[in-house]
Coordinates of N, CA, C and O in Angstrom, one line a residue:
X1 N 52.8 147.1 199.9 CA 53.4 147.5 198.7 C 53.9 146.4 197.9 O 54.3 145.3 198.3
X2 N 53.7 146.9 196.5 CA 54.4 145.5 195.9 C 55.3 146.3 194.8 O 55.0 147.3 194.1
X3 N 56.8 145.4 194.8 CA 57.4 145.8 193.6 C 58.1 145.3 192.4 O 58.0 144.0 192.3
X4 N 58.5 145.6 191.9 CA 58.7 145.1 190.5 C 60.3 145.5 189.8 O 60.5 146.8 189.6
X5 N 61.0 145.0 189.5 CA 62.1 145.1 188.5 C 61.8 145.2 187.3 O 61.5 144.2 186.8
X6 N 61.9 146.6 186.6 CA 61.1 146.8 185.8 C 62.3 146.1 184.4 O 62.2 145.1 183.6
X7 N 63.4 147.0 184.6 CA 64.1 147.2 183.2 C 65.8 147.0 184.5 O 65.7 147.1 185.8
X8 N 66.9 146.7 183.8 CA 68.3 147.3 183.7 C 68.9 146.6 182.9 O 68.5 146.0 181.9
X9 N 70.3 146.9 183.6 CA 71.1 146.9 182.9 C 72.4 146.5 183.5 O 72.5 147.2 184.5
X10 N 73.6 145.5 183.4 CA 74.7 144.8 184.0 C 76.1 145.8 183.3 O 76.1 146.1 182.1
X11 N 76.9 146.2 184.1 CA 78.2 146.8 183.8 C 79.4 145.9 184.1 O 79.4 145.2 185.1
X12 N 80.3 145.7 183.4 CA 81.6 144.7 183.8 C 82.7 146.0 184.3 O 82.9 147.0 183.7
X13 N 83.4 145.5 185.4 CA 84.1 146.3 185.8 C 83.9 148.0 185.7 O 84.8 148.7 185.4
X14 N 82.5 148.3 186.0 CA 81.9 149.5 185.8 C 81.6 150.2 185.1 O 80.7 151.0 185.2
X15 N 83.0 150.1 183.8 CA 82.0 151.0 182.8 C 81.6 150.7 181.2 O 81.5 151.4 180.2
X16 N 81.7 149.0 181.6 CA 81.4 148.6 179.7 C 80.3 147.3 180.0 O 80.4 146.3 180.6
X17 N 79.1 148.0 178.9 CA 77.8 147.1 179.2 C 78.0 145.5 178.9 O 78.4 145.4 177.7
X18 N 77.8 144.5 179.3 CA 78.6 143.2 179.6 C 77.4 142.5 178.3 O 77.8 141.8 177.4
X19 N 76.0 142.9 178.5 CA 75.6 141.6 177.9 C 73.9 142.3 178.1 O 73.4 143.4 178.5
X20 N 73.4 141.3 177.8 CA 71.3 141.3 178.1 C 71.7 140.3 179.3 O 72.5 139.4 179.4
X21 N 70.9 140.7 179.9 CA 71.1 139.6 181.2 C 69.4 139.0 181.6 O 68.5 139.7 181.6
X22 N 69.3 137.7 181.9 CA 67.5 137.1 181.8 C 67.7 137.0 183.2 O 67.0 137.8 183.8
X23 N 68.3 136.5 183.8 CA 68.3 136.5 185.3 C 70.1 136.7 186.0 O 71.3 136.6 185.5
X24 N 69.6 137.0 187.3 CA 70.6 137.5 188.0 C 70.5 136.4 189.3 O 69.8 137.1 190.1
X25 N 70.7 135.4 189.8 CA 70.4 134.8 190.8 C 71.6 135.3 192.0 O 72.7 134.8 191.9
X26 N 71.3 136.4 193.1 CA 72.4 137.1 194.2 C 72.6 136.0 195.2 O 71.8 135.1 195.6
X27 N 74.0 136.3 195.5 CA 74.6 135.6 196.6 C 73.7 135.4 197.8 O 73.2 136.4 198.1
X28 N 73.4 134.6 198.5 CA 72.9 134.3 199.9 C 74.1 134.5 200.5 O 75.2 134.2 200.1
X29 N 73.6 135.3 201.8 CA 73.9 135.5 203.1 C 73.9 134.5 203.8 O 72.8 134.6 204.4
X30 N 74.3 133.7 204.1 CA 74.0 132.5 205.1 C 74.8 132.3 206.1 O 76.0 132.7 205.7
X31 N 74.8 132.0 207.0 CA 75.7 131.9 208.3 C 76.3 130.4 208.4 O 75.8 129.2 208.3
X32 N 77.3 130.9 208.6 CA 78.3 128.9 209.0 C 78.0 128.9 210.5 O 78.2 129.9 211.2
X33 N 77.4 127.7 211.0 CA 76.7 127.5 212.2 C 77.3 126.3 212.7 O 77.5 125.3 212.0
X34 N 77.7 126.4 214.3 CA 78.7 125.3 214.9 C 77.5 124.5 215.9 O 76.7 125.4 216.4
X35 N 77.3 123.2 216.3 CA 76.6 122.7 217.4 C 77.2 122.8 218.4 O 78.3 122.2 218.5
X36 N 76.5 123.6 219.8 CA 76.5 123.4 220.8 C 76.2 122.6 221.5 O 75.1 122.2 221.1
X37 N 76.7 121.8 223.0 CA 75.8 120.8 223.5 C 76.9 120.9 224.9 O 78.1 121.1 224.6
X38 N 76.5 120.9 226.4 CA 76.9 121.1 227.4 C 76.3 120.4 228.3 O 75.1 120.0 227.9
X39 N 76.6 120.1 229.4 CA 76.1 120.0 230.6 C 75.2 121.0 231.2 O 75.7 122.1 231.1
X40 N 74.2 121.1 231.7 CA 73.6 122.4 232.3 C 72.4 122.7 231.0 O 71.5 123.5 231.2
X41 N 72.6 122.1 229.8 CA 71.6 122.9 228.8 C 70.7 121.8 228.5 O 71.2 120.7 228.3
X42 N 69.8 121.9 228.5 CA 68.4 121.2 228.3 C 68.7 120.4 226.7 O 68.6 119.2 226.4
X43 N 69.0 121.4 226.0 CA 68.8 121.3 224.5 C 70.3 121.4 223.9 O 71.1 122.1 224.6
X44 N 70.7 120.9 222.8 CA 71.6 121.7 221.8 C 71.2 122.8 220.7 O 70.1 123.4 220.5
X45 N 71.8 122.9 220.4 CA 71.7 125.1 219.6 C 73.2 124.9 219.0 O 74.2 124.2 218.9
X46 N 72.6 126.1 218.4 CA 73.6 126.5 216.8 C 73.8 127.9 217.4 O 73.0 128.6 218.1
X47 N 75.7 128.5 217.0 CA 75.9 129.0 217.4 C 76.4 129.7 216.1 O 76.7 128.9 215.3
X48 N 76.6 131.2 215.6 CA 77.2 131.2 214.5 C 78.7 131.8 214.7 O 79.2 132.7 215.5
X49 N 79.3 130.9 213.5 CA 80.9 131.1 213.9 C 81.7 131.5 212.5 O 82.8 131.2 212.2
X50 N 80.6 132.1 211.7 CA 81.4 132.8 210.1 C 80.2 132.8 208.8 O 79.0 132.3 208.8
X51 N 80.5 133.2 208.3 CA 79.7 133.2 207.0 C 80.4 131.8 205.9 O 81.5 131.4 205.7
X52 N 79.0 131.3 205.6 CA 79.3 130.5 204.2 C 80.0 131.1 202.9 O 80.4 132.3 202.9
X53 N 80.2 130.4 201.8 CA 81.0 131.1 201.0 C 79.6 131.5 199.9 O 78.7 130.7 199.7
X54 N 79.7 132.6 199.5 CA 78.9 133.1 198.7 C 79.0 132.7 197.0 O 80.1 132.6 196.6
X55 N 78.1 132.5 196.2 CA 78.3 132.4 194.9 C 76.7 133.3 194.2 O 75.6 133.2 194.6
X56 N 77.3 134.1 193.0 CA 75.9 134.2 192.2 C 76.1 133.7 190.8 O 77.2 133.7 190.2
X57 N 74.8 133.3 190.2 CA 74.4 133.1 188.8 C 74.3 133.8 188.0 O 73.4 134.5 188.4
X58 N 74.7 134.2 187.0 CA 74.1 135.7 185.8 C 74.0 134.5 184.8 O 75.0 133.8 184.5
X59 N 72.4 134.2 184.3 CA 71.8 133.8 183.1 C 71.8 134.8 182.0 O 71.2 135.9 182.2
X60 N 72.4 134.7 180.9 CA 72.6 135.7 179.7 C 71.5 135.5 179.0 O 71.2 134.3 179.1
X61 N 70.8 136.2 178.2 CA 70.7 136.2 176.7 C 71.1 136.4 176.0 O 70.7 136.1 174.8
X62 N 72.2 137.1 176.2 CA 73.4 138.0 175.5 C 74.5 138.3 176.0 O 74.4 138.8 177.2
X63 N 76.0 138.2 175.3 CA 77.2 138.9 175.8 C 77.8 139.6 174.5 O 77.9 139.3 173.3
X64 N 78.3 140.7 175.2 CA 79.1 141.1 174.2 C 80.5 140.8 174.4 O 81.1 141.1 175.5
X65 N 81.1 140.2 173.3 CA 82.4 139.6 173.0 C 83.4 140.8 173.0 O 84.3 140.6 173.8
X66 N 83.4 141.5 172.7 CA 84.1 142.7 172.3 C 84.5 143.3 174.5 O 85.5 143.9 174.9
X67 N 83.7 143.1 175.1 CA 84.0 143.1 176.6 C 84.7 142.1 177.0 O 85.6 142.5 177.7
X68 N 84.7 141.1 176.9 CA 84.6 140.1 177.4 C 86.1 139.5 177.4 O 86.7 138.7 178.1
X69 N 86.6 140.3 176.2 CA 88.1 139.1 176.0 C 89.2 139.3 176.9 O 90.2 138.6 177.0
X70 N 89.0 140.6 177.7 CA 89.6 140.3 178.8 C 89.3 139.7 179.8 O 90.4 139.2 180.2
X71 N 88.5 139.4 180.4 CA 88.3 138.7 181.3 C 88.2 136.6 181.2 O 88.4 135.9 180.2
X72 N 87.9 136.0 182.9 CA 88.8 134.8 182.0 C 88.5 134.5 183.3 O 88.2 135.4 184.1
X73 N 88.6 132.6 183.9 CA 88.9 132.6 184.9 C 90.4 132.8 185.6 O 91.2 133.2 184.7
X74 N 90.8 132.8 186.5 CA 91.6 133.4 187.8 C 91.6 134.6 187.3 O 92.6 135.0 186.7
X75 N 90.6 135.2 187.2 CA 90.5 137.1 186.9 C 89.3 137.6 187.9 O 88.1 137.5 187.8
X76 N 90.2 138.3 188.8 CA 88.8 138.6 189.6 C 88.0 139.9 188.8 O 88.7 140.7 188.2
X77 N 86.7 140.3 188.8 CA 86.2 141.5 188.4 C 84.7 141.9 189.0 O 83.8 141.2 189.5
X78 N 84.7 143.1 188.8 CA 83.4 143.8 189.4 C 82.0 143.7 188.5 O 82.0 144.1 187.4
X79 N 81.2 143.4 189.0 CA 79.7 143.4 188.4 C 79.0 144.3 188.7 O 78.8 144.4 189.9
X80 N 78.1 145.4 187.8 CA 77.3 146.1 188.7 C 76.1 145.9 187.8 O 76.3 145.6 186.6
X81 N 75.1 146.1 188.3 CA 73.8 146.0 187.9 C 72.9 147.1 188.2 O 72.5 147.3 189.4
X82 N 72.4 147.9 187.3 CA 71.7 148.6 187.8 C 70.0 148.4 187.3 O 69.5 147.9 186.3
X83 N 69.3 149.1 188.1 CA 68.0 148.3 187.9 C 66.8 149.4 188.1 O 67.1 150.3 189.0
X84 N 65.3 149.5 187.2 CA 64.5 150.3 188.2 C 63.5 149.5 188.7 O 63.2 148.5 188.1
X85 N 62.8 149.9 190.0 CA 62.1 149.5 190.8 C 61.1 150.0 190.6 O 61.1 151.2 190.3
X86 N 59.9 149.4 190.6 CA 58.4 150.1 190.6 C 58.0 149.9 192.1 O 58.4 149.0 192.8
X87 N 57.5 150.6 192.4 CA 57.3 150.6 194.1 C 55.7 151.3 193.8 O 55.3 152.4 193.6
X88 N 54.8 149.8 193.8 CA 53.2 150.2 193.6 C 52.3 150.3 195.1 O 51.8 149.3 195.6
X89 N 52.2 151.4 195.6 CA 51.0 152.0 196.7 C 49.8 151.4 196.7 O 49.2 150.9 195.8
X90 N 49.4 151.6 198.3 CA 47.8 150.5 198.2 C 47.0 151.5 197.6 O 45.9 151.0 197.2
X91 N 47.1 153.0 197.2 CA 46.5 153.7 196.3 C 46.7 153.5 194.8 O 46.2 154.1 193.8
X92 N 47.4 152.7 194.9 CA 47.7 152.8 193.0 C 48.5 153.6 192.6 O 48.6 153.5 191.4
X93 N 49.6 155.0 193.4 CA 50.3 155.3 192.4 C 51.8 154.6 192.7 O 52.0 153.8 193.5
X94 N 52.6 155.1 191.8 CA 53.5 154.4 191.5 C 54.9 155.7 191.8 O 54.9 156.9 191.7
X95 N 56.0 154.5 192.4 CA 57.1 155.6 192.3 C 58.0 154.6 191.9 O 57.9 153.3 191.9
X96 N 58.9 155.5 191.5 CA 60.6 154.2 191.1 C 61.4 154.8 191.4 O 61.6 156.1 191.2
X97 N 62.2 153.8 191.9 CA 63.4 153.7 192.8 C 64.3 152.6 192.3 O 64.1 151.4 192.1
X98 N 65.8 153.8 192.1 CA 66.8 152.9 191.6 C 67.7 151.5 192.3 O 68.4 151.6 193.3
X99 N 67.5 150.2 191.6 CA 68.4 149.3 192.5 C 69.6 149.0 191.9 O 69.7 148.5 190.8
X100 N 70.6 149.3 192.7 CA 71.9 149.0 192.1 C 72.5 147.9 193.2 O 72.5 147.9 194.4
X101 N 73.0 146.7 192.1 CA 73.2 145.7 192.9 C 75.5 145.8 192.4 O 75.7 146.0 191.2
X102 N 76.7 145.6 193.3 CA 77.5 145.6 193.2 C 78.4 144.3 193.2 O 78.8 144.3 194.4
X103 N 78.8 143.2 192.5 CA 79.0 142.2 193.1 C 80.5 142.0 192.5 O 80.6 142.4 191.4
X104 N 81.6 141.7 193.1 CA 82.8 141.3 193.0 C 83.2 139.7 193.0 O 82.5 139.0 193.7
X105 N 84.3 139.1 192.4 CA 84.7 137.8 193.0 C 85.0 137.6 191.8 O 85.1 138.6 191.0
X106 N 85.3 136.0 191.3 CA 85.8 135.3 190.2 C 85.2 134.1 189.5 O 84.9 133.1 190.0
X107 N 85.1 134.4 188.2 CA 83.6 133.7 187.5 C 84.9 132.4 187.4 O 86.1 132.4 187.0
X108 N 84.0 131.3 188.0 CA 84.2 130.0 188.5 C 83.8 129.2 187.2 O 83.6 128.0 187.4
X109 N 83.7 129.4 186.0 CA 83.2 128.8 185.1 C 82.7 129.8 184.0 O 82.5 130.9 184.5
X110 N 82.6 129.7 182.5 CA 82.4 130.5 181.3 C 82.1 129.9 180.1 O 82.5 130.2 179.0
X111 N 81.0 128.6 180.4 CA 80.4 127.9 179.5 C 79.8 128.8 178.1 O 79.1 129.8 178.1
X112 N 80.3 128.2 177.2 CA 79.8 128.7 175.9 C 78.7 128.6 175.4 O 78.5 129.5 174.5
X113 N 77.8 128.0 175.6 CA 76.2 128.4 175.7 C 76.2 126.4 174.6 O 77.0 125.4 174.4
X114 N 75.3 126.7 174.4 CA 74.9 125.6 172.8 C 74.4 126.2 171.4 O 73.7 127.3 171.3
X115 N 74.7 125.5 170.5 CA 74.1 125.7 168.9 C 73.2 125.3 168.4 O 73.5 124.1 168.0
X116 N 71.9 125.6 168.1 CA 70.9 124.9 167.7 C 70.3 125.7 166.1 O 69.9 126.8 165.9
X117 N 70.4 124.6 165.2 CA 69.4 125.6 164.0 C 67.8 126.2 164.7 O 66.8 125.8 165.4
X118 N 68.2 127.5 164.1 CA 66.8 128.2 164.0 C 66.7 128.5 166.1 O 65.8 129.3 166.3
X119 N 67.1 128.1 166.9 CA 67.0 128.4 168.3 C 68.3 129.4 168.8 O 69.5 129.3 168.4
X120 N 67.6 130.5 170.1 CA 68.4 131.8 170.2 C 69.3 130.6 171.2 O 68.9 129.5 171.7
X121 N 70.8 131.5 171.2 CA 71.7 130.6 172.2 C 70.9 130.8 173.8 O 70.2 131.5 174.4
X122 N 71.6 129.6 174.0 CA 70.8 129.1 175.3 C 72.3 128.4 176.4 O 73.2 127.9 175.8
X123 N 72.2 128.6 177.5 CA 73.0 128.1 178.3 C 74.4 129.1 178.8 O 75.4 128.6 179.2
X124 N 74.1 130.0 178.6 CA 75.1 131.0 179.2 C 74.8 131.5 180.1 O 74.4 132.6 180.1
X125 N 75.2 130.3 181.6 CA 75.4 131.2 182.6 C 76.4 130.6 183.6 O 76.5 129.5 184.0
X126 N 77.4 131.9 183.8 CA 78.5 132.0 184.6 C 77.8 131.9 186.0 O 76.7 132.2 186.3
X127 N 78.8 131.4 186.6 CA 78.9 131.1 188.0 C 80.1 131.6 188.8 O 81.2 131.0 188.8
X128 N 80.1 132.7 189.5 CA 80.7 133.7 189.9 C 81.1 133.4 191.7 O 80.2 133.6 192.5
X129 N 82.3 132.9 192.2 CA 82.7 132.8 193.6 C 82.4 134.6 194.2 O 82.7 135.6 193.4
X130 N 82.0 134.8 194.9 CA 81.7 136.1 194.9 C 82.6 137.0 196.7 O 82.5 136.9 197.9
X131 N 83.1 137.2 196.1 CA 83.9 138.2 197.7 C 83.3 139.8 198.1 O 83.8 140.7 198.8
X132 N 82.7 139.9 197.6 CA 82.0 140.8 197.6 C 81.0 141.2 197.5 O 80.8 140.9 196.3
X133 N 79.8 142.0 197.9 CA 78.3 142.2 197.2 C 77.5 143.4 198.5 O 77.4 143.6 199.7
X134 N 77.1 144.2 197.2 CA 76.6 145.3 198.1 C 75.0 145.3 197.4 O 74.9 144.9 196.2
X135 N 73.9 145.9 198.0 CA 73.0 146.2 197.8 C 71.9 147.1 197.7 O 70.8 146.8 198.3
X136 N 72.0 148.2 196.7 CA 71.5 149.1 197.5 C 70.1 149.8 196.9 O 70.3 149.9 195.7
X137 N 68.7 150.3 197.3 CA 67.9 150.9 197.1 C 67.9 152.3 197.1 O 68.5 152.9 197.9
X138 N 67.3 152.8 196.2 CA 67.2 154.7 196.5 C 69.0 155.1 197.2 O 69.3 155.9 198.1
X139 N 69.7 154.5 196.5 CA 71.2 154.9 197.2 C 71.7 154.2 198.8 O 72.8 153.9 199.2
X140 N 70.3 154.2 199.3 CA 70.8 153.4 200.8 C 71.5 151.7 200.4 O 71.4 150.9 199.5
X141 N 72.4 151.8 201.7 CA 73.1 150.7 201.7 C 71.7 149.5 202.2 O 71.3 149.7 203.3
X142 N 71.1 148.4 201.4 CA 70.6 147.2 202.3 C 71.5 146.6 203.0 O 71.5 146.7 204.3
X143 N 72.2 146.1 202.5 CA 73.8 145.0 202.8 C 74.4 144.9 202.3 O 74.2 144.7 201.2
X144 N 75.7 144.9 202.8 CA 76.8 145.3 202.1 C 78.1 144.0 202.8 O 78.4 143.9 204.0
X145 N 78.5 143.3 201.9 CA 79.8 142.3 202.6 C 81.1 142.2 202.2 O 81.2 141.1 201.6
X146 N 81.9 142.6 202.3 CA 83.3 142.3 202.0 C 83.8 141.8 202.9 O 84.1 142.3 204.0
X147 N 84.1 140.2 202.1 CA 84.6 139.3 202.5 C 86.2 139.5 203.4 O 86.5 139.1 204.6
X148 N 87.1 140.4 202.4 CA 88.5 140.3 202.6 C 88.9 141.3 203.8 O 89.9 141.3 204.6
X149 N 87.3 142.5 203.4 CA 88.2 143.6 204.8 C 86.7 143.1 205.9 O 85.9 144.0 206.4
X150 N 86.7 142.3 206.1 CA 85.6 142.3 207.4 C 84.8 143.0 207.5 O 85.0 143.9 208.4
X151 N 84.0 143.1 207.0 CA 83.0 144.2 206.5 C 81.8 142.7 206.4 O 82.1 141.6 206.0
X152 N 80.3 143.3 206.9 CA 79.3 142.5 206.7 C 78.4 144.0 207.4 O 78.7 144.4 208.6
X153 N 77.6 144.7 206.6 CA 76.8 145.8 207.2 C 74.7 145.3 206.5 O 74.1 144.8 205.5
X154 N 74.5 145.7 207.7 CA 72.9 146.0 206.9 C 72.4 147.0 207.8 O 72.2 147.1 209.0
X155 N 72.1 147.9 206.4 CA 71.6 149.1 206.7 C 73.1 149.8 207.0 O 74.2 149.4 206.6
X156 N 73.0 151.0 207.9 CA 74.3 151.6 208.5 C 75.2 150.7 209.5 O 76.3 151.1 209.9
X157 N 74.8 149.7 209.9 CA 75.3 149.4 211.0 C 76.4 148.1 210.4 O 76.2 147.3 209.4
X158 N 78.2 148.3 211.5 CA 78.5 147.4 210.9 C 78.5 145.8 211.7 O 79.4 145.7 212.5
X159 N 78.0 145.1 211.6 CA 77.9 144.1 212.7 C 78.8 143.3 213.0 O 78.5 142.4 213.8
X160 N 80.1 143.4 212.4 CA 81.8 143.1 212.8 C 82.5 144.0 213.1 O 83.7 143.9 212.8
X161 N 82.1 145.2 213.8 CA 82.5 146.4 214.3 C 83.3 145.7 216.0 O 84.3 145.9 216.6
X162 N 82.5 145.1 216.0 CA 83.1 144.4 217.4 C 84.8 143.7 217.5 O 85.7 143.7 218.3
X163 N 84.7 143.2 216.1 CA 85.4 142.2 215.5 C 86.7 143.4 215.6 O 87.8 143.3 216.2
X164 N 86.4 144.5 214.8 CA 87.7 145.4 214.0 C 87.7 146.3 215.6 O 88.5 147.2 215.5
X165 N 87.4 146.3 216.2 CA 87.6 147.0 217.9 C 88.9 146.4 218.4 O 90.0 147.0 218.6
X166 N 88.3 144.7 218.5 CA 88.9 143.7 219.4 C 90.5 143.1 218.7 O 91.2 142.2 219.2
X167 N 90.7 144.0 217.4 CA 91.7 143.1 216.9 C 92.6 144.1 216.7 O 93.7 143.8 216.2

C-alpha cells in the first residue's frame, strides 16, 4: 500500500487556524542509550536508560498574526494538525483516513521570516522543544509520549507501565 498526505490543516491551542503550513518535520522518538561493558561478556552493548529530548520543525508559508500575539517564547502551547491520508490498494482503489498529529512543548525560537521585492516570505520556521506528541491514524493511538506524566505508548500498550507499578 502506498500513502499520501493529501491536504490539512494546523490548529494552535486547538481551536484557531495558526497559519498554511509547507512542512511539518515530527519529533523523533529516540532512546538515550548507556554503554555496557563487564567481565563475563564477550562484547559491549547499549543499554537504554531514557528518552532523548524531542524537538519539531513547522515550516510556514503562512501565519496568521491575529493568533499569534499571544503566544511567545517561555509560553508553552498545543499544536494539532490535522491531515487526510490517501491509503492507495494494490487494486487501485482508494480510501482516506484521518491523521491527526497532537504536539505540545515551547517554540524555542520565532524567527520573522525575510523581505525580498517581488518574493513570497520565506524563512518561517519555529522550532518547538516538544513535551508532548501523540499520533494518531483512523482515531487509533500510533504513539503517544508525555514527557511529564511518564507516559510513552505505541499502539494500546503502555511501555512504562512497569515504571508507574514500581513507583
Amino acid at each position: 500500500m502506498i500513502n499520501s498526505i493529501t491536504n490539512g490543516n494546523v490548529y494552535l491551542n486547538g481551536n484557531k487556524l495558526a497559519g498554511r503550513i509547507e512542512e511539518l518535520e515530527l519529533p523523533a522518538i529516540k532512546l538515550k542509550m548507556e554503554d555496557v561493558s563487564a567481565l563475563g561478556m564477550f562484547s559491549d552493548t547499549e543499554i537504554p536508560v531514557g528518552m532523548e529530548k524531542m524537538e519539531a520543525k513547522f515550516k510556514w508559508n503562512s501565519i496568521y498574526p491575529e493568533h499569534w500575539k499571544a503566544e511567545g517564547p517561555f509560553k508553552a502551547c498545543r499544536m494539532i494538525v490535522k491531515s487526510d491520508m490517501v491509503v492507495n490498494g494494490p487494486q487501485g482503489q482508494q480510501e482516506h483516513k484521518a491523521v491527526t498529529v497532537t504536539i505540545a512543548g515551547t517554540f524555542k525560537e520565532f524567527p520573522l521570516g525575510s523581505i525580498k521585492p517581488g518574493a513570497k516570505q520565506d524563512g518561517l520556521e519555529h522550532l518547538m522543544s516538544v513535551s508532548y506528541v501523540k499520533l494518531e491514524v483512523a482515531k487509533e493511538v500510533v504513539y503517544e509520549v508525555d514527557v511529564f506524566n511518564n507516559v510513552y505508548k505505541q499502539g494500546n500498550t503502555d511501555l512504562l507501565s512497569f515504571f508507574k507499578a514500581n513507583t
